Amino acid sequence: MLRNTTWFVLALLVSARAGAEPPKAGASAPKSPASQRSPLDVPRLARALESGDEAEMVAALEEIEARGRDGGPAAPLVNALLLRGGSVRVMLAAFKAAAALGKESSSEAVAPYVLHRRPEIRQAAAEALVATGGPAAAAALRRALTSVDPKVRATAARGLGELGAKDAVSDLFVALGKEVPGAASSIASLCAPAECDRLMEYVGKLKFETLEPGFVPLLLRKELPSRNKLLYIDRLRRLATKRSNSVLQTALASLPPDGEPKLRAALQTALQGRPVKVEEDQP
């Protein structure tokens, strides 16, 4: 009995040592769950989306959405459904799927829905366009800046900045004048120097909270000339309010360690309540 027990213990020790050994060189690492996914069954999904059964269609769209950017082969199916239309539940699921896929080819199919009579449809369509991107999305979002729906207007303003739609700056200024949320930050991320100057000219004309989201992005823009940014810092200093000082503090804290020395010095000077000097010939 003792002998059998001894052999059993030895077997356990050998097994434990083998399990603790590192994998041999050249051995393949375990595959991640994402890489072990089976390919999308596109024909099956196509049948589901053409079935007319709402539950089946939504389930297929949710399956596509779950694949994210890896679900590209299903994009034509989603686009075809968007062009055909469907129930509210199906369309909302389709917008989520299109957004998850992030294919520019979906933008033309999504675009008309930003003008839909139902608020949940037009709001979901606007969000999807921010994800799908491209010229068709940017054009639709520019139109959406004048939507009757404030949520759509705000999404459009934010989305144009995220899409880098520099040709939409003039439209964003119109939206800014109507105090559309997101307009200031998008202008700040897109504006050319003269347009950035125009944004700062609104200080004192519009409510500070309308402009505030644009200040820090503007001051941290690497491609914007230092002279412009120093002028903006001094303009905010002259407001001498808690909120303007908070903006300057946030900008200073957000500067990377290797950020512009002149910008850092100007922010520190302004926070001490002293004027920021800008040389006429400073770039």
Short mmCIF file of C-alpha atoms in Angstrom, two decimals:
data_model
loop_
_atom_site.label_atom_id
_atom_site.label_comp_id
_atom_site.label_asym_id
_atom_site.label_seq_id
_atom_site.Cartn_x
_atom_site.Cartn_y
_atom_site.Cartn_z
CA MET A 1 0.00 0.00 0.00
CA LEU A 2 2.83 2.39 0.96
CA ARG A 3 4.65 1.57 -2.27
CA ASN A 4 1.57 2.39 -4.35
CA THR A 5 1.13 5.66 -2.46
CA THR A 6 4.78 6.61 -3.09
CA TRP A 7 4.41 6.04 -6.83
CA PHE A 8 1.23 8.13 -6.85
CA VAL A 9 2.97 11.07 -5.13
CA LEU A 10 5.92 10.87 -7.55
CA ALA A 11 3.52 10.93 -10.49
CA LEU A 12 1.86 14.07 -9.14
CA LEU A 13 5.23 15.80 -8.71
CA VAL A 14 6.31 14.97 -12.27
CA SER A 15 2.99 16.22 -13.60
CA ALA A 16 3.30 19.49 -11.66
CA ARG A 17 6.85 20.06 -12.93
CA ALA A 18 5.77 19.45 -16.50
CA GLY A 19 2.92 21.94 -16.14
CA ALA A 20 5.27 24.56 -14.72
CA GLU A 21 7.81 24.29 -17.54
CA PRO A 22 7.84 27.23 -19.96
CA PRO A 23 6.73 26.49 -23.53
CA LYS A 24 9.48 25.36 -25.85
CA ALA A 25 10.95 27.80 -28.34
CA GLY A 26 8.92 27.87 -31.49
CA ALA A 27 5.77 26.63 -29.79
CA SER A 28 2.68 28.58 -30.80
CA ALA A 29 1.03 30.73 -28.14
CA PRO A 30 -2.63 30.14 -27.28
CA LYS A 31 -4.91 31.96 -29.65
CA SER A 32 -7.00 34.85 -28.39
CA PRO A 33 -10.80 34.45 -28.37
CA ALA A 34 -11.04 37.00 -31.21
CA SER A 35 -8.69 35.00 -33.45
CA GLN A 36 -10.64 31.80 -32.71
CA ARG A 37 -13.92 33.24 -34.00
CA SER A 38 -15.37 31.47 -36.96
CA PRO A 39 -15.87 33.56 -40.11
CA LEU A 40 -19.19 35.34 -40.48
CA ASP A 41 -21.78 33.20 -42.20
CA VAL A 42 -22.74 35.91 -44.69
CA PRO A 43 -25.34 33.86 -46.62
CA ARG A 44 -27.14 32.97 -43.38
CA LEU A 45 -27.09 36.60 -42.24
CA ALA A 46 -28.40 37.71 -45.63
CA ARG A 47 -31.34 35.33 -45.32
CA ALA A 48 -32.07 36.61 -41.82
CA LEU A 49 -31.98 40.26 -42.90
CA GLU A 50 -34.32 39.54 -45.81
CA SER A 51 -36.69 37.37 -43.78
CA GLY A 52 -39.01 40.17 -42.68
CA ASP A 53 -39.02 38.70 -39.17
CA GLU A 54 -38.12 41.57 -36.83
CA ALA A 55 -36.59 39.43 -34.08
CA GLU A 56 -34.50 37.46 -36.56
CA MET A 57 -33.32 40.62 -38.31
CA VAL A 58 -32.33 42.32 -35.06
CA ALA A 59 -30.46 39.21 -33.91
CA ALA A 60 -28.50 39.15 -37.17
CA LEU A 61 -27.64 42.84 -36.86
CA GLU A 62 -26.52 42.38 -33.27
CA GLU A 63 -24.29 39.51 -34.38
CA ILE A 64 -22.73 41.78 -37.01
CA GLU A 65 -22.34 44.61 -34.50
CA ALA A 66 -20.53 42.30 -32.08
CA ARG A 67 -17.83 41.65 -34.69
CA GLY A 68 -16.93 45.33 -34.84
CA ARG A 69 -14.34 46.21 -37.46
CA ASP A 70 -13.84 42.49 -38.17
CA GLY A 71 -17.36 42.26 -39.57
CA GLY A 72 -16.52 44.06 -42.82
CA PRO A 73 -17.85 41.31 -45.14
CA ALA A 74 -21.34 41.99 -43.76
CA ALA A 75 -21.26 45.73 -44.54
CA PRO A 76 -23.03 45.35 -47.93
CA LEU A 77 -25.87 43.51 -46.16
CA VAL A 78 -26.29 46.33 -43.64
CA ASN A 79 -26.14 48.95 -46.38
CA ALA A 80 -28.79 47.14 -48.41
CA LEU A 81 -31.07 46.99 -45.38
CA LEU A 82 -30.58 50.70 -44.70
CA LEU A 83 -31.58 51.46 -48.27
CA ARG A 84 -34.69 49.25 -47.98
CA GLY A 85 -35.76 50.53 -44.58
CA GLY A 86 -37.52 48.67 -41.82
CA SER A 87 -39.17 48.97 -38.43
CA VAL A 88 -37.80 51.40 -35.85
CA ARG A 89 -36.25 48.55 -33.87
CA VAL A 90 -34.57 47.11 -36.95
CA MET A 91 -33.27 50.47 -38.11
CA LEU A 92 -31.80 51.34 -34.72
CA ALA A 93 -29.99 48.00 -34.72
CA ALA A 94 -28.80 48.68 -38.28
CA PHE A 95 -27.31 52.05 -37.29
CA LYS A 96 -25.46 50.41 -34.41
CA ALA A 97 -24.13 47.73 -36.74
CA ALA A 98 -23.01 50.30 -39.31
CA ALA A 99 -21.26 52.32 -36.59
CA ALA A 100 -19.51 49.23 -35.25
CA LEU A 101 -18.29 48.26 -38.72
CA GLY A 102 -17.08 51.82 -39.34
CA LYS A 103 -17.16 51.48 -43.12
CA GLU A 104 -17.20 54.68 -45.18
CA SER A 105 -19.31 52.82 -47.75
CA SER A 106 -22.22 52.90 -45.28
CA SER A 107 -22.36 56.70 -45.05
CA GLU A 108 -24.49 57.27 -48.16
CA ALA A 109 -27.06 54.74 -46.92
CA VAL A 110 -27.18 56.30 -43.45
CA ALA A 111 -27.13 59.98 -44.50
CA PRO A 112 -30.82 60.51 -45.42
CA TYR A 113 -31.95 59.38 -41.98
CA VAL A 114 -30.53 62.45 -40.19
CA LEU A 115 -33.64 64.24 -41.52
CA HIS A 116 -36.06 61.51 -40.41
CA ARG A 117 -39.27 62.57 -38.68
CA ARG A 118 -38.65 60.27 -35.68
CA PRO A 119 -36.12 61.72 -33.23
CA GLU A 120 -34.62 58.38 -32.20
CA ILE A 121 -33.94 57.53 -35.85
CA ARG A 122 -32.29 60.82 -36.78
CA GLN A 123 -30.23 60.87 -33.57
CA ALA A 124 -28.95 57.32 -34.11
CA ALA A 125 -28.19 58.11 -37.76
CA ALA A 126 -26.12 61.15 -36.79
CA GLU A 127 -24.09 59.09 -34.31
CA ALA A 128 -23.54 56.39 -36.94
CA LEU A 129 -22.23 58.94 -39.46
CA VAL A 130 -19.56 60.07 -37.00
CA ALA A 131 -18.32 56.46 -36.96
CA THR A 132 -18.60 55.70 -40.68
CA GLY A 133 -16.99 58.96 -41.81
CA GLY A 134 -15.99 60.09 -45.28
CA PRO A 135 -17.25 62.91 -47.53
CA ALA A 136 -20.86 61.69 -47.53
CA ALA A 137 -20.93 61.65 -43.73
CA ALA A 138 -19.39 65.11 -43.48
CA ALA A 139 -21.88 66.53 -46.00
CA ALA A 140 -24.82 65.02 -44.11
CA LEU A 141 -23.55 66.31 -40.77
CA ARG A 142 -23.15 69.80 -42.22
CA ARG A 143 -26.81 69.69 -43.22
CA ALA A 144 -27.68 68.35 -39.77
CA LEU A 145 -26.25 71.48 -38.12
CA THR A 146 -29.56 73.15 -38.97
CA SER A 147 -31.73 70.26 -37.75
CA VAL A 148 -34.81 70.99 -35.67
CA ASP A 149 -33.41 68.47 -33.18
CA PRO A 150 -30.90 69.95 -30.70
CA LYS A 151 -29.33 66.53 -30.07
CA VAL A 152 -28.72 66.06 -33.78
CA ARG A 153 -27.22 69.55 -34.05
CA ALA A 154 -24.85 68.84 -31.16
CA THR A 155 -23.82 65.46 -32.58
CA ALA A 156 -23.24 67.03 -35.99
CA ALA A 157 -21.07 69.80 -34.53
CA ARG A 158 -18.98 67.34 -32.52
CA GLY A 159 -18.79 64.87 -35.38
CA LEU A 160 -17.47 67.35 -37.91
CA GLY A 161 -14.54 68.02 -35.61
CA GLU A 162 -13.88 64.32 -35.12
CA LEU A 163 -13.99 63.76 -38.88
CA GLY A 164 -11.53 66.59 -39.52
CA ALA A 165 -13.95 68.38 -41.86
CA LYS A 166 -12.01 71.65 -42.26
CA ASP A 167 -14.31 72.86 -45.03
CA ALA A 168 -17.16 72.90 -42.48
CA VAL A 169 -15.63 75.64 -40.29
CA SER A 170 -17.85 78.37 -41.77
CA ASP A 171 -20.95 76.27 -41.02
CA LEU A 172 -19.67 75.62 -37.52
CA PHE A 173 -19.35 79.37 -36.92
CA VAL A 174 -23.03 79.76 -37.80
CA ALA A 175 -23.82 76.98 -35.33
CA LEU A 176 -21.61 78.63 -32.72
CA GLY A 177 -23.61 81.84 -33.05
CA LYS A 178 -26.67 79.77 -32.15
CA GLU A 179 -24.75 78.29 -29.20
CA VAL A 180 -24.80 74.73 -30.51
CA PRO A 181 -22.82 72.50 -28.11
CA GLY A 182 -19.70 71.06 -29.70
CA ALA A 183 -19.26 73.86 -32.22
CA ALA A 184 -16.51 75.67 -30.30
CA SER A 185 -14.37 72.58 -29.71
CA SER A 186 -14.69 71.48 -33.33
CA ILE A 187 -13.74 74.93 -34.63
CA ALA A 188 -10.74 74.89 -32.28
CA SER A 189 -9.56 71.57 -33.72
CA LEU A 190 -10.08 72.59 -37.36
CA CYS A 191 -9.46 76.34 -37.69
CA ALA A 192 -6.71 78.00 -39.69
CA PRO A 193 -4.93 80.82 -37.78
CA ALA A 194 -7.27 83.56 -39.05
CA GLU A 195 -10.30 81.43 -38.21
CA CYS A 196 -8.88 80.74 -34.74
CA ASP A 197 -8.54 84.51 -34.25
CA ARG A 198 -12.18 84.84 -35.21
CA LEU A 199 -13.13 82.26 -32.59
CA MET A 200 -11.35 84.26 -29.89
CA GLU A 201 -13.16 87.42 -31.02
CA TYR A 202 -16.34 85.86 -29.63
CA VAL A 203 -14.93 86.13 -26.10
CA GLY A 204 -17.16 88.63 -24.31
CA LYS A 205 -19.83 88.36 -27.03
CA LEU A 206 -21.05 84.82 -26.34
CA LYS A 207 -21.49 83.10 -22.99
CA PHE A 208 -18.18 81.83 -21.64
CA GLU A 209 -19.54 78.30 -21.22
CA THR A 210 -20.40 78.19 -24.93
CA LEU A 211 -16.79 78.94 -25.89
CA GLU A 212 -15.03 77.20 -23.01
CA PRO A 213 -14.79 73.69 -24.58
CA GLY A 214 -12.70 75.17 -27.40
CA PHE A 215 -10.05 77.00 -25.38
CA VAL A 216 -7.78 74.17 -24.20
CA PRO A 217 -7.79 72.33 -27.57
CA LEU A 218 -6.96 75.66 -29.22
CA LEU A 219 -4.03 76.39 -26.90
CA LEU A 220 -2.64 72.87 -27.36
CA ARG A 221 -2.81 72.85 -31.17
CA LYS A 222 0.74 72.02 -32.30
CA GLU A 223 0.28 73.36 -35.83
CA LEU A 224 -1.00 76.74 -34.64
CA PRO A 225 1.68 79.49 -34.55
CA SER A 226 3.00 80.29 -31.06
CA ARG A 227 2.21 83.98 -31.51
CA ASN A 228 -1.50 83.25 -31.90
CA LYS A 229 -1.56 81.07 -28.81
CA LEU A 230 0.26 83.62 -26.68
CA LEU A 231 -2.27 86.27 -27.70
CA TYR A 232 -5.11 83.93 -26.74
CA ILE A 233 -3.52 83.22 -23.36
CA ASP A 234 -3.26 86.93 -22.62
CA ARG A 235 -6.87 87.46 -23.72
CA LEU A 236 -8.02 84.85 -21.23
CA ARG A 237 -5.79 86.35 -18.53
CA ARG A 238 -7.44 89.73 -18.99
CA LEU A 239 -10.84 88.23 -18.22
CA ALA A 240 -9.54 87.64 -14.68
CA THR A 241 -12.29 85.20 -13.72
CA LYS A 242 -12.18 81.86 -11.93
CA ARG A 243 -13.32 80.07 -15.08
CA SER A 244 -10.75 81.70 -17.34
CA ASN A 245 -8.00 80.92 -14.81
CA SER A 246 -9.26 77.34 -14.66
CA VAL A 247 -8.85 77.08 -18.44
CA LEU A 248 -5.26 78.32 -18.20
CA GLN A 249 -4.51 75.87 -15.38
CA THR A 250 -5.98 72.98 -17.36
CA ALA A 251 -3.94 73.92 -20.43
CA LEU A 252 -0.75 74.09 -18.35
CA ALA A 253 -1.45 70.73 -16.71
CA SER A 254 -2.21 69.19 -20.11
CA LEU A 255 1.07 70.24 -21.72
CA PRO A 256 3.31 67.24 -22.44
CA PRO A 257 6.74 67.24 -20.73
CA ASP A 258 8.37 68.10 -24.05
CA GLY A 259 5.74 70.75 -24.88
CA GLU A 260 6.53 74.23 -26.18
CA PRO A 261 8.67 76.08 -23.58
CA LYS A 262 7.27 79.46 -24.69
CA LEU A 263 3.73 78.25 -24.23
CA ARG A 264 4.48 76.85 -20.79
CA ALA A 265 6.17 80.10 -19.72
CA ALA A 266 3.26 82.17 -21.06
CA LEU A 267 0.70 80.10 -19.15
CA GLN A 268 2.71 80.41 -15.95
CA THR A 269 3.04 84.16 -16.45
CA ALA A 270 -0.69 84.58 -17.08
CA LEU A 271 -1.58 82.53 -14.00
CA GLN A 272 0.57 84.90 -11.96
CA GLY A 273 -1.60 87.74 -13.25
CA ARG A 274 1.14 89.31 -15.34
CA PRO A 275 0.78 90.31 -19.02
CA VAL A 276 2.09 87.91 -21.64
CA LYS A 277 4.59 89.61 -23.91
CA VAL A 278 4.27 88.87 -27.62
CA GLU A 279 7.01 90.09 -29.92
CA GLU A 280 5.80 91.54 -33.23
CA ASP A 281 8.17 89.36 -35.24
CA GLN A 282 7.46 86.23 -33.21
CA PRO A 283 6.25 83.35 -35.39
#
